[in-house]
mmCIF file of C-alpha atoms in Angstrom:
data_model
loop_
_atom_site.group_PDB
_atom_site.id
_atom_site.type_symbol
_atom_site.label_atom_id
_atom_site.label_comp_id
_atom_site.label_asym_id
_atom_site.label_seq_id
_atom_site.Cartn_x
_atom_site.Cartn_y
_atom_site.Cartn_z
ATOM 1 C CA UNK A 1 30.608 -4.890 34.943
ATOM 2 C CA UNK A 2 31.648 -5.851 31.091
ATOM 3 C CA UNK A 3 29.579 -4.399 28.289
ATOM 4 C CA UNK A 4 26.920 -6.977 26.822
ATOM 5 C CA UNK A 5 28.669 -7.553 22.906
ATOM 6 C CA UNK A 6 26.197 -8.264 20.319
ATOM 7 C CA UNK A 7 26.679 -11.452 18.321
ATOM 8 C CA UNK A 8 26.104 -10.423 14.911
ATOM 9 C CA UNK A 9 27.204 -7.658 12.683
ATOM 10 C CA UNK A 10 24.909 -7.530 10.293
ATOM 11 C CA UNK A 11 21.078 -8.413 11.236
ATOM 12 C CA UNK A 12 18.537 -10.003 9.275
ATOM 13 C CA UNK A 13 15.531 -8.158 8.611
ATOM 14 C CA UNK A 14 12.271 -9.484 10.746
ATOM 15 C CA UNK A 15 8.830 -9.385 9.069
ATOM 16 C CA UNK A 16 6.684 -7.971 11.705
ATOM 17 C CA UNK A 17 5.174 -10.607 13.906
ATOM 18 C CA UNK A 18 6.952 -13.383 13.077
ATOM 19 C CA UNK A 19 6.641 -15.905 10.494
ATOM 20 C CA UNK A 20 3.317 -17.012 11.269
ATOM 21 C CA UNK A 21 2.120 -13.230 10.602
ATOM 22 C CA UNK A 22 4.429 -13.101 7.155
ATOM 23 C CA UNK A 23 2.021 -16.414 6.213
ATOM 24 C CA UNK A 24 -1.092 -15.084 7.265
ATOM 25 C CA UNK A 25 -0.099 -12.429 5.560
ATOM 26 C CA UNK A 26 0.769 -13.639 2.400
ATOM 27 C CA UNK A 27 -2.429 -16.218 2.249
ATOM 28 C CA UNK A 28 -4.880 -12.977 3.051
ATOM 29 C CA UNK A 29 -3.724 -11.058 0.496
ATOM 30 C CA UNK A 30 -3.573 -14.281 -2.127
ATOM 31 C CA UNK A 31 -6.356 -14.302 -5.049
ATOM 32 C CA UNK A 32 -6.428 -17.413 -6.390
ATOM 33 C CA UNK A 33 -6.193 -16.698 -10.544
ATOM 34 C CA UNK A 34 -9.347 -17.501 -12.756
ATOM 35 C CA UNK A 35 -7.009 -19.114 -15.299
ATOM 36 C CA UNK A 36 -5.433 -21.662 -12.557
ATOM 37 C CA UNK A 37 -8.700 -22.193 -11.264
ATOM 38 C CA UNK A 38 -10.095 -23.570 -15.332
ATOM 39 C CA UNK A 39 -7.202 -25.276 -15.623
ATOM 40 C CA UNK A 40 -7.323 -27.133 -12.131
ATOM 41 C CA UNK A 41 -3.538 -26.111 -11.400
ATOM 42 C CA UNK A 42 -2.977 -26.672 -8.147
ATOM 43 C CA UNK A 43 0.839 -26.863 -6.396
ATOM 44 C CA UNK A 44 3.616 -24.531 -5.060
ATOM 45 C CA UNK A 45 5.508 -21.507 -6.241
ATOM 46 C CA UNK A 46 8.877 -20.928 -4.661
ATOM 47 C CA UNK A 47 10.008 -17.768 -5.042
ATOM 48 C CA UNK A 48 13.044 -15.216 -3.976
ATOM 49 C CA UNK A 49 13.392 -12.167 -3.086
ATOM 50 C CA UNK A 50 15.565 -9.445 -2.476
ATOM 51 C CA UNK A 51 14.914 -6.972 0.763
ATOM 52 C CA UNK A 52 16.508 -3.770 0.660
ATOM 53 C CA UNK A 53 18.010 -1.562 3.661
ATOM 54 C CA UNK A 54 14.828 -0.110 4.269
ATOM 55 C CA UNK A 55 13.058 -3.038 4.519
ATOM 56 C CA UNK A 56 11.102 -3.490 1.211
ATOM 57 C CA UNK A 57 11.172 -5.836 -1.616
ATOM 58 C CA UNK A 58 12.573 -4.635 -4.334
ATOM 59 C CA UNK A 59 13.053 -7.852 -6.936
ATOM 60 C CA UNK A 60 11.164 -11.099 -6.887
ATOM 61 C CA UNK A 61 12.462 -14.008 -8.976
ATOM 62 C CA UNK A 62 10.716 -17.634 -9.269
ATOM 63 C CA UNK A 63 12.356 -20.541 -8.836
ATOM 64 C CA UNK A 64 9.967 -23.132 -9.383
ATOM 65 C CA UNK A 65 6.500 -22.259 -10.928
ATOM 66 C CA UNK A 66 2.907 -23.253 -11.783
ATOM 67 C CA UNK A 67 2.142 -21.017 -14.646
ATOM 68 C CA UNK A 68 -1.451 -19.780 -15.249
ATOM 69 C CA UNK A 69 -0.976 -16.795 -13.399
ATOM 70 C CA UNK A 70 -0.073 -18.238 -10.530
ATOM 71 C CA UNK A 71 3.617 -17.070 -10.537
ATOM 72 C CA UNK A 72 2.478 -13.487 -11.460
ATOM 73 C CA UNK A 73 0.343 -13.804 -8.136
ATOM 74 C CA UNK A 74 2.758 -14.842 -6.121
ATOM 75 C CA UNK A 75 5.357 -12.482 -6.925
ATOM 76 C CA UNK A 76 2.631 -9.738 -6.774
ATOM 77 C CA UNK A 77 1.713 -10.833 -2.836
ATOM 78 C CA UNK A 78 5.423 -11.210 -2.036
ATOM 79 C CA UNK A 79 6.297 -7.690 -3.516
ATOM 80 C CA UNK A 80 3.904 -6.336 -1.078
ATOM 81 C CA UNK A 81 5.590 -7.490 2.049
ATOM 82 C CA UNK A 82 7.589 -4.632 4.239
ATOM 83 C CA UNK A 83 10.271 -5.861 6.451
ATOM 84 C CA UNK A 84 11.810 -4.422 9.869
ATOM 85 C CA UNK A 85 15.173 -3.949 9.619
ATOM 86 C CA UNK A 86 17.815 -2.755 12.189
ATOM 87 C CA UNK A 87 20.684 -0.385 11.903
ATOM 88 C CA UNK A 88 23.654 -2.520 10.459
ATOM 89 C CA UNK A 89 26.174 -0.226 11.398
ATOM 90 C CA UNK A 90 25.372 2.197 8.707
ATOM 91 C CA UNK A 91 25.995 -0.603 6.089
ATOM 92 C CA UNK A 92 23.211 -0.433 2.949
ATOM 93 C CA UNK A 93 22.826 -4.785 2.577
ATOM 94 C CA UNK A 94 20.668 -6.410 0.323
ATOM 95 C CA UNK A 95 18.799 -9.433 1.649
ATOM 96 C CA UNK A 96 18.178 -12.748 -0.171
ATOM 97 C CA UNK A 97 15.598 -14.803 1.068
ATOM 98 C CA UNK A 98 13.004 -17.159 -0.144
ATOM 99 C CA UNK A 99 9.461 -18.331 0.574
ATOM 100 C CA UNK A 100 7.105 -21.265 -1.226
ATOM 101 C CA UNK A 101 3.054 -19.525 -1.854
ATOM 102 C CA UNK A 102 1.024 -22.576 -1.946
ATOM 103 C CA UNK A 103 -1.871 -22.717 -4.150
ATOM 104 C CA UNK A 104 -4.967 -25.235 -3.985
ATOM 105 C CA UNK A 105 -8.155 -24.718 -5.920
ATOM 106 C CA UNK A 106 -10.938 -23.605 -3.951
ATOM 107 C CA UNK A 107 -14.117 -25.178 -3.816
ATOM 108 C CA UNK A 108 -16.392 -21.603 -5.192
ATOM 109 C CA UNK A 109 -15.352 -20.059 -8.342
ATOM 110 C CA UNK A 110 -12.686 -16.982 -7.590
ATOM 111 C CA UNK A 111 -14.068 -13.975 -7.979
ATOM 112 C CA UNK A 112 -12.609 -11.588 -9.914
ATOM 113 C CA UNK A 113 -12.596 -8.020 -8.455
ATOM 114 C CA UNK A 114 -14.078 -5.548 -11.357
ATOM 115 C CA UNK A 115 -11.884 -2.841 -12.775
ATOM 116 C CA UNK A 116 -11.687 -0.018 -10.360
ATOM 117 C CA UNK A 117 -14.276 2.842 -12.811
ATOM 118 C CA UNK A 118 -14.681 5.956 -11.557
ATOM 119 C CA UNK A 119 -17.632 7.813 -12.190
ATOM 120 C CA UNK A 120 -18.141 11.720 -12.280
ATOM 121 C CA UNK A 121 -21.261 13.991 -12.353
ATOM 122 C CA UNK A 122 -21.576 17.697 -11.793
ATOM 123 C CA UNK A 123 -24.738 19.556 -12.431
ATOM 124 C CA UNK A 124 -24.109 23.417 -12.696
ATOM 125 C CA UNK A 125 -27.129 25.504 -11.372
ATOM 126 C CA UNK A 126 -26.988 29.185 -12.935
ATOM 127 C CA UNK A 127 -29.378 31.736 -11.995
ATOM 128 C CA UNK A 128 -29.426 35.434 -12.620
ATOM 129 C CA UNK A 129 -29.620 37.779 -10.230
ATOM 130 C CA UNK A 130 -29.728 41.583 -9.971
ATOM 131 C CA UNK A 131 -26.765 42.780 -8.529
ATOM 132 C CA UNK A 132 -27.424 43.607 -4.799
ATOM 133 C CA UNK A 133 -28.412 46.712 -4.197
ATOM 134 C CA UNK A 134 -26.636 48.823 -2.225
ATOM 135 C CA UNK A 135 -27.687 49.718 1.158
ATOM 136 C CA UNK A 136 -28.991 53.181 2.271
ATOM 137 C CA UNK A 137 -26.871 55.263 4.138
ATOM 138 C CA UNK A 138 -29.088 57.279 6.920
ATOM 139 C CA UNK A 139 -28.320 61.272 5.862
ATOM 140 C CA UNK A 140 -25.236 62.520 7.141
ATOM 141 C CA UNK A 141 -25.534 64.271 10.616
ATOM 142 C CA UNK A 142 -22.991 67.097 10.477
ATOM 143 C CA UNK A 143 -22.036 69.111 13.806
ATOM 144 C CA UNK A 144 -20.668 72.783 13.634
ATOM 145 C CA UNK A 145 -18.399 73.717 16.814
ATOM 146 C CA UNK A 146 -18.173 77.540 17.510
ATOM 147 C CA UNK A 147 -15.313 78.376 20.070
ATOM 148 C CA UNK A 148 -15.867 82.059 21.301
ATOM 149 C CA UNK A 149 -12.876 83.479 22.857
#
């Protein structure tokens, strides 16, 4: 019985699911920008990245832009990816790959999500009190032993 070899040294990393799942994933987490949408900029950014060992994405470069925030968006989507990657043989590689964002103008006016505020209140309360009493101790019961011998 011989010993199945594996084919390749070094393995690519795998975004989880597939690449259907990597563009779901990038077009869910896509916000169209308010500045493309005025303008009416509609097209594709292709853009690449670099993967490190542990699977994230550590640089982002375009290659072909749109402007009006639209590369900005795109790089910000596609540094949010995370990667499986195997073993390769205790080797630290660095990945190149690349990946077009699409955008086209939706038909409602994007949204833009309010800056994050956070609010806080706290209401102190202060009440005198006496200090509590202390309890009363019953009077001592004392016991007297006489041993005769």
């Amino acid at each position: 019985m011989k010993k199945e070899k594996k084919t390749l040294f070094i393995h690519q990393p795998q975004f989880k699911g597939g690449p259907k799942e990597l563009t779901k994933f990038i077009y869910s987490n896509l916000r169209y920008p308010k500045e493309a949408f005025e303008a009416g900029v509609e097209g594709t950014v292709y853009i690449e990245y670099d993967i490190d060992y542990q699977g994230n994405v550590v640089a982002t470069r375009v290659l072909q832009g749109l402007s009006h925030g639209c590369d900005e968006e795109a790089c910000r989507v596609v540094q949010l990816m995370k990667f499986d990657v195997e073993r390769n043989r205790g080797v630290h590689v660095l990945f190149h790959q690349k990946v077009k964002v699409q955008f086209k103008k939706p038909k409602q006016v994007p949204v833009q999500e309010p800056a994050l505020q956070a609010q806080m209140q706290v209401a102190y309360t202060v009440t005198s009190s006496a200090p509590p009493k202390p309890e009363e101790k019953p009077a001592e019961v004392t016991y007297n032993y006489t041993i005769q011998l």
